[in-house]
Short mmCIF file of C-alpha atoms and ligand atoms in Angstrom, two decimals:
data_model
loop_
_atom_site.label_atom_id
_atom_site.label_comp_id
_atom_site.label_asym_id
_atom_site.label_seq_id
_atom_site.Cartn_x
_atom_site.Cartn_y
_atom_site.Cartn_z
CA MET A 1 7.30 24.31 -9.75
CA LYS A 2 8.81 24.54 -6.26
CA VAL A 3 6.25 25.36 -3.59
CA ARG A 4 5.69 25.11 0.16
CA ILE A 5 2.58 23.79 1.86
CA GLN A 6 1.47 24.95 5.30
CA ALA A 7 1.01 21.79 7.32
CA GLU A 8 1.36 20.26 10.73
CA PRO A 9 3.70 19.74 12.42
CA PHE A 10 5.63 22.09 10.12
CA GLU A 11 5.66 23.54 6.61
CA LEU A 12 6.83 21.20 3.85
CA PRO A 13 8.57 22.23 0.62
CA PHE A 14 7.86 20.14 -2.46
CA ASP A 15 8.21 20.26 -6.21
CA THR A 16 4.97 19.74 -8.12
CA ARG A 17 6.94 17.87 -10.78
CA THR A 18 8.06 15.21 -8.29
CA THR A 19 4.77 15.01 -6.42
CA ALA A 20 1.79 12.74 -6.98
CA LEU A 21 -1.79 13.14 -5.85
CA VAL A 22 -2.88 9.71 -4.61
CA ILE A 23 -6.63 9.19 -4.20
CA ILE A 24 -7.31 6.05 -2.23
CA ASP A 25 -10.32 3.77 -2.68
CA MET A 26 -13.02 6.35 -3.44
CA GLN A 27 -15.16 3.42 -4.55
CA ARG A 28 -18.93 2.99 -4.40
CA ASP A 29 -18.41 -0.07 -2.16
CA PHE A 30 -17.10 2.20 0.62
CA VAL A 31 -18.91 5.47 0.01
CA LEU A 32 -22.43 4.43 -0.98
CA PRO A 33 -25.11 2.34 0.76
CA GLY A 34 -25.37 -1.33 -0.24
CA GLY A 35 -21.64 -2.01 -0.53
CA PHE A 36 -18.83 -3.38 1.62
CA GLY A 37 -18.75 -0.44 4.07
CA GLU A 38 -22.42 -0.71 4.91
CA LYS A 39 -22.30 -4.53 5.13
CA LEU A 40 -19.63 -4.11 7.79
CA GLY A 41 -22.18 -2.15 9.82
CA ASN A 42 -21.08 1.38 8.98
CA ASP A 43 -22.92 4.59 8.12
CA THR A 44 -21.44 5.32 4.69
CA SER A 45 -22.79 8.89 4.60
CA LEU A 46 -19.93 9.96 6.89
CA LEU A 47 -17.51 9.41 4.01
CA LEU A 48 -19.31 11.75 1.62
CA ALA A 49 -17.84 14.83 3.33
CA ALA A 50 -14.49 14.08 1.70
CA VAL A 51 -15.83 13.94 -1.86
CA GLU A 52 -16.17 17.63 -2.77
CA PRO A 53 -12.86 18.81 -1.21
CA THR A 54 -11.12 15.92 -2.99
CA ARG A 55 -12.80 16.87 -6.26
CA LEU A 56 -11.43 20.42 -5.94
CA VAL A 57 -7.94 19.13 -5.16
CA LEU A 58 -8.13 16.72 -8.12
CA GLU A 59 -9.22 19.55 -10.43
CA GLN A 60 -6.33 21.70 -9.23
CA ALA A 61 -3.79 18.86 -9.60
CA ARG A 62 -4.96 18.27 -13.16
CA ARG A 63 -4.83 22.01 -13.92
CA ILE A 64 -1.19 22.32 -12.80
CA GLY A 65 -0.15 19.04 -14.41
CA MET A 66 0.55 17.14 -11.20
CA PHE A 67 0.74 13.37 -11.56
CA VAL A 68 -2.53 11.74 -10.38
CA ILE A 69 -2.95 8.14 -9.25
CA HIS A 70 -6.11 6.36 -8.09
CA THR A 71 -6.39 3.12 -6.13
CA ARG A 72 -9.17 0.57 -5.74
CA GLU A 73 -9.35 -2.22 -3.19
CA GLY A 74 -10.75 -5.43 -4.61
CA HIS A 75 -10.23 -8.92 -5.87
CA ARG A 76 -10.27 -11.17 -8.90
CA PRO A 77 -13.72 -12.65 -9.63
CA ASP A 78 -12.50 -16.09 -8.49
CA LEU A 79 -11.20 -14.50 -5.22
CA SER A 80 -7.91 -16.37 -5.65
CA ASP A 81 -6.03 -13.26 -4.49
CA CYS A 82 -8.10 -12.81 -1.34
CA PRO A 83 -6.46 -14.28 1.76
CA PRO A 84 -8.83 -16.65 3.62
CA ALA A 85 -8.32 -14.56 6.75
CA LYS A 86 -9.64 -11.50 4.92
CA LEU A 87 -12.55 -13.37 3.38
CA THR A 88 -13.95 -14.42 6.72
CA ARG A 89 -13.03 -11.35 8.73
CA GLY A 90 -15.50 -10.95 11.59
CA GLY A 91 -16.75 -14.49 10.98
CA VAL A 92 -18.95 -13.36 8.09
CA THR A 93 -18.14 -13.35 4.39
CA PHE A 94 -19.14 -10.30 2.36
CA ILE A 95 -16.38 -10.15 -0.25
CA GLY A 96 -17.65 -11.74 -3.46
CA GLU A 97 -21.26 -11.82 -2.26
CA PRO A 98 -23.98 -10.21 -4.39
CA SER A 99 -25.15 -6.67 -3.59
CA PRO A 100 -27.26 -4.03 -5.36
CA MET A 101 -23.93 -2.80 -6.86
CA GLY A 102 -22.73 -6.23 -8.00
CA ARG A 103 -20.41 -8.65 -6.21
CA ILE A 104 -18.79 -6.91 -3.26
CA LEU A 105 -15.16 -5.77 -3.74
CA VAL A 106 -14.82 -7.72 -6.97
CA ARG A 107 -13.01 -6.11 -9.90
CA GLY A 108 -15.24 -5.19 -12.81
CA GLU A 109 -18.35 -4.80 -10.64
CA GLN A 110 -20.20 -1.50 -10.28
CA GLY A 111 -19.54 -1.22 -6.55
CA HIS A 112 -15.82 -1.76 -7.00
CA ASP A 113 -15.43 1.21 -9.30
CA ILE A 114 -14.63 4.81 -8.40
CA ILE A 115 -17.45 7.28 -7.79
CA HIS A 116 -18.29 9.45 -10.79
CA GLN A 117 -17.26 12.73 -9.10
CA LEU A 118 -13.64 11.54 -8.90
CA TYR A 119 -13.49 9.29 -11.93
CA PRO A 120 -9.99 8.84 -13.38
CA LEU A 121 -9.12 10.43 -16.70
CA ALA A 122 -7.30 8.47 -19.40
CA GLY A 123 -3.60 8.49 -18.54
CA GLU A 124 -4.11 8.54 -14.76
CA PRO A 125 -2.97 5.15 -13.44
CA VAL A 126 -5.48 3.11 -11.45
CA ILE A 127 -3.85 0.72 -8.98
CA ASP A 128 -5.96 -2.36 -8.26
CA LYS A 129 -4.85 -3.63 -4.88
CA PRO A 130 -5.86 -6.75 -2.97
CA GLY A 131 -4.87 -5.31 0.40
CA LYS A 132 -5.40 -2.25 2.52
CA GLY A 133 -1.99 -0.80 1.65
CA SER A 134 -1.49 0.51 -1.87
CA PHE A 135 2.07 -0.84 -2.13
CA HIS A 136 1.34 -4.44 -1.14
CA ALA A 137 1.22 -6.71 -4.22
CA THR A 138 0.98 -3.77 -6.66
CA ASP A 139 3.28 -1.90 -9.04
CA LEU A 140 2.72 1.48 -7.35
CA HIS A 141 6.32 1.88 -6.11
CA GLN A 142 7.64 1.10 -9.58
CA ILE A 143 5.33 3.64 -11.20
CA LEU A 144 6.29 6.35 -8.68
CA THR A 145 9.99 5.56 -8.97
CA ASN A 146 9.86 5.76 -12.77
CA ARG A 147 8.37 9.26 -12.47
CA ASP A 148 10.94 10.31 -9.82
CA ILE A 149 8.12 10.99 -7.37
CA LYS A 150 9.28 12.07 -3.88
CA THR A 151 6.14 13.53 -2.28
CA LEU A 152 2.60 12.17 -2.04
CA ILE A 153 -0.49 14.29 -1.46
CA VAL A 154 -2.96 11.79 -0.05
CA CYS A 155 -6.77 11.77 -0.12
CA GLY A 156 -9.29 8.95 0.24
CA VAL A 157 -11.03 6.50 2.52
CA THR A 158 -10.94 5.25 5.12
CA LEU A 159 -8.40 7.24 7.05
CA GLU A 160 -7.49 4.66 9.65
CA VAL A 161 -7.50 1.67 7.32
CA CYS A 162 -6.35 2.09 3.70
CA VAL A 163 -5.05 5.66 4.00
CA HIS A 164 -3.00 4.91 7.13
CA THR A 165 -1.67 1.62 5.76
CA THR A 166 -0.65 3.29 2.52
CA VAL A 167 1.00 6.27 4.19
CA ARG A 168 2.93 4.02 6.56
CA GLU A 169 4.10 1.88 3.61
CA ALA A 170 5.04 5.01 1.63
CA ASN A 171 6.95 6.56 4.52
CA ASP A 172 9.05 3.42 4.90
CA ARG A 173 9.86 3.59 1.19
CA GLY A 174 11.15 7.16 1.55
CA TYR A 175 8.20 9.23 0.35
CA GLU A 176 7.09 12.37 2.17
CA CYS A 177 3.32 12.14 2.61
CA VAL A 178 0.90 14.99 3.18
CA VAL A 179 -2.59 13.87 4.18
CA LEU A 180 -5.33 16.44 3.49
CA SER A 181 -7.61 16.30 6.52
CA ASP A 182 -10.86 17.28 4.78
CA CYS A 183 -10.14 14.93 1.85
CA VAL A 184 -10.01 11.81 4.04
CA ALA A 185 -12.83 10.29 6.04
CA SER A 186 -13.64 7.56 8.52
CA TYR A 187 -16.83 5.77 9.55
CA PHE A 188 -15.81 6.74 13.11
CA PRO A 189 -15.45 10.46 13.97
CA GLU A 190 -13.09 9.59 16.82
CA PHE A 191 -10.83 7.64 14.45
CA GLN A 192 -10.77 10.60 12.07
CA ARG A 193 -9.51 12.88 14.83
CA VAL A 194 -6.98 10.52 16.34
CA GLY A 195 -5.95 9.08 12.96
CA LEU A 196 -4.79 12.52 11.85
CA GLU A 197 -3.04 13.11 15.18
CA MET A 198 -1.08 9.86 14.79
CA ILE A 199 0.35 10.82 11.41
CA LYS A 200 1.81 14.16 12.47
CA ALA A 201 2.81 13.33 16.06
CA GLN A 202 6.45 13.07 17.12
CA GLY A 203 7.65 15.59 14.53
CA ALA A 204 5.80 14.03 11.54
CA ILE A 205 6.55 10.45 12.52
CA PHE A 206 5.11 9.14 9.26
CA GLY A 207 3.66 12.18 7.55
CA TRP A 208 2.24 15.70 7.51
CA VAL A 209 -1.36 16.88 7.83
CA SER A 210 -2.73 19.78 5.83
CA ASP A 211 -6.06 20.45 4.08
CA SER A 212 -7.55 21.25 0.69
CA GLU A 213 -7.48 25.00 1.26
CA ARG A 214 -3.77 25.02 2.11
CA PHE A 215 -3.09 22.73 -0.87
CA MET A 216 -4.83 25.28 -3.12
CA LYS A 217 -2.82 28.14 -1.60
CA ALA A 218 0.43 26.27 -2.03
CA THR A 219 -0.21 25.43 -5.67
CA ASN A 220 -1.88 28.67 -6.82
CA VAL A 221 1.37 30.29 -7.82
N1 TIU B 1 -13.40 -0.97 6.47
C1 TIU B 1 -12.69 0.13 6.29
O1 TIU B 1 -12.75 1.08 7.07
N2 TIU B 1 -11.87 0.24 5.18
C2 TIU B 1 -11.57 -0.74 4.30
O2 TIU B 1 -11.92 -1.90 4.43
N3 TIU B 1 -10.82 -0.36 3.19
C3 TIU B 1 -10.37 0.94 2.98
O3 TIU B 1 -10.11 1.69 3.90
N4 TIU B 1 -10.26 1.34 1.71
#
């Protein structure tokens, strides 16, 4: 299905058959108290605003048969894939430490998994990534290439960290990325505002910005 989405800085045509919805790191460790996000000193409640709009977009994508991919940031239990510089970021180690949701950012732990509202269905690939970007040290590009994916509709957290890194990586690999402003969130309101501005500045320097409502309009045909 060929559609057009209203977006900034300008409307973008895409084909739903060559488009993927990518939901980045909607994990308990970032979104709920007790996990990595809170340990870093953040108010995790700010991220909850993105959950319901993302749920509606996910429901719509599933309804129209759009390819859906989820990502999770985290590490092997022995932390052998965690760079020392990441482990001690800020001079304090949280990754791998115990929390009320299990060991922080460790695969297989409760906190590492995706929140129930956005839980993947069977058949929707889940990309486990050791970095902030979803392409670094993962098979995401291969999976997208195999499906002939050209356009990414991007949701998730946090905007200025894993969403930005992923969109920048995707743009350099030739994908057109549309970030849905109400389906992404930051621990810092100022970063949310300026993070969206950065993406669409200079004639969509590395992507487009739209929102869940305009995604619905574009795909309700
Ligand atoms: N700290 C922060 O804002 N984000 C991360 O560490 N990872 C993601 O953005 N997923």
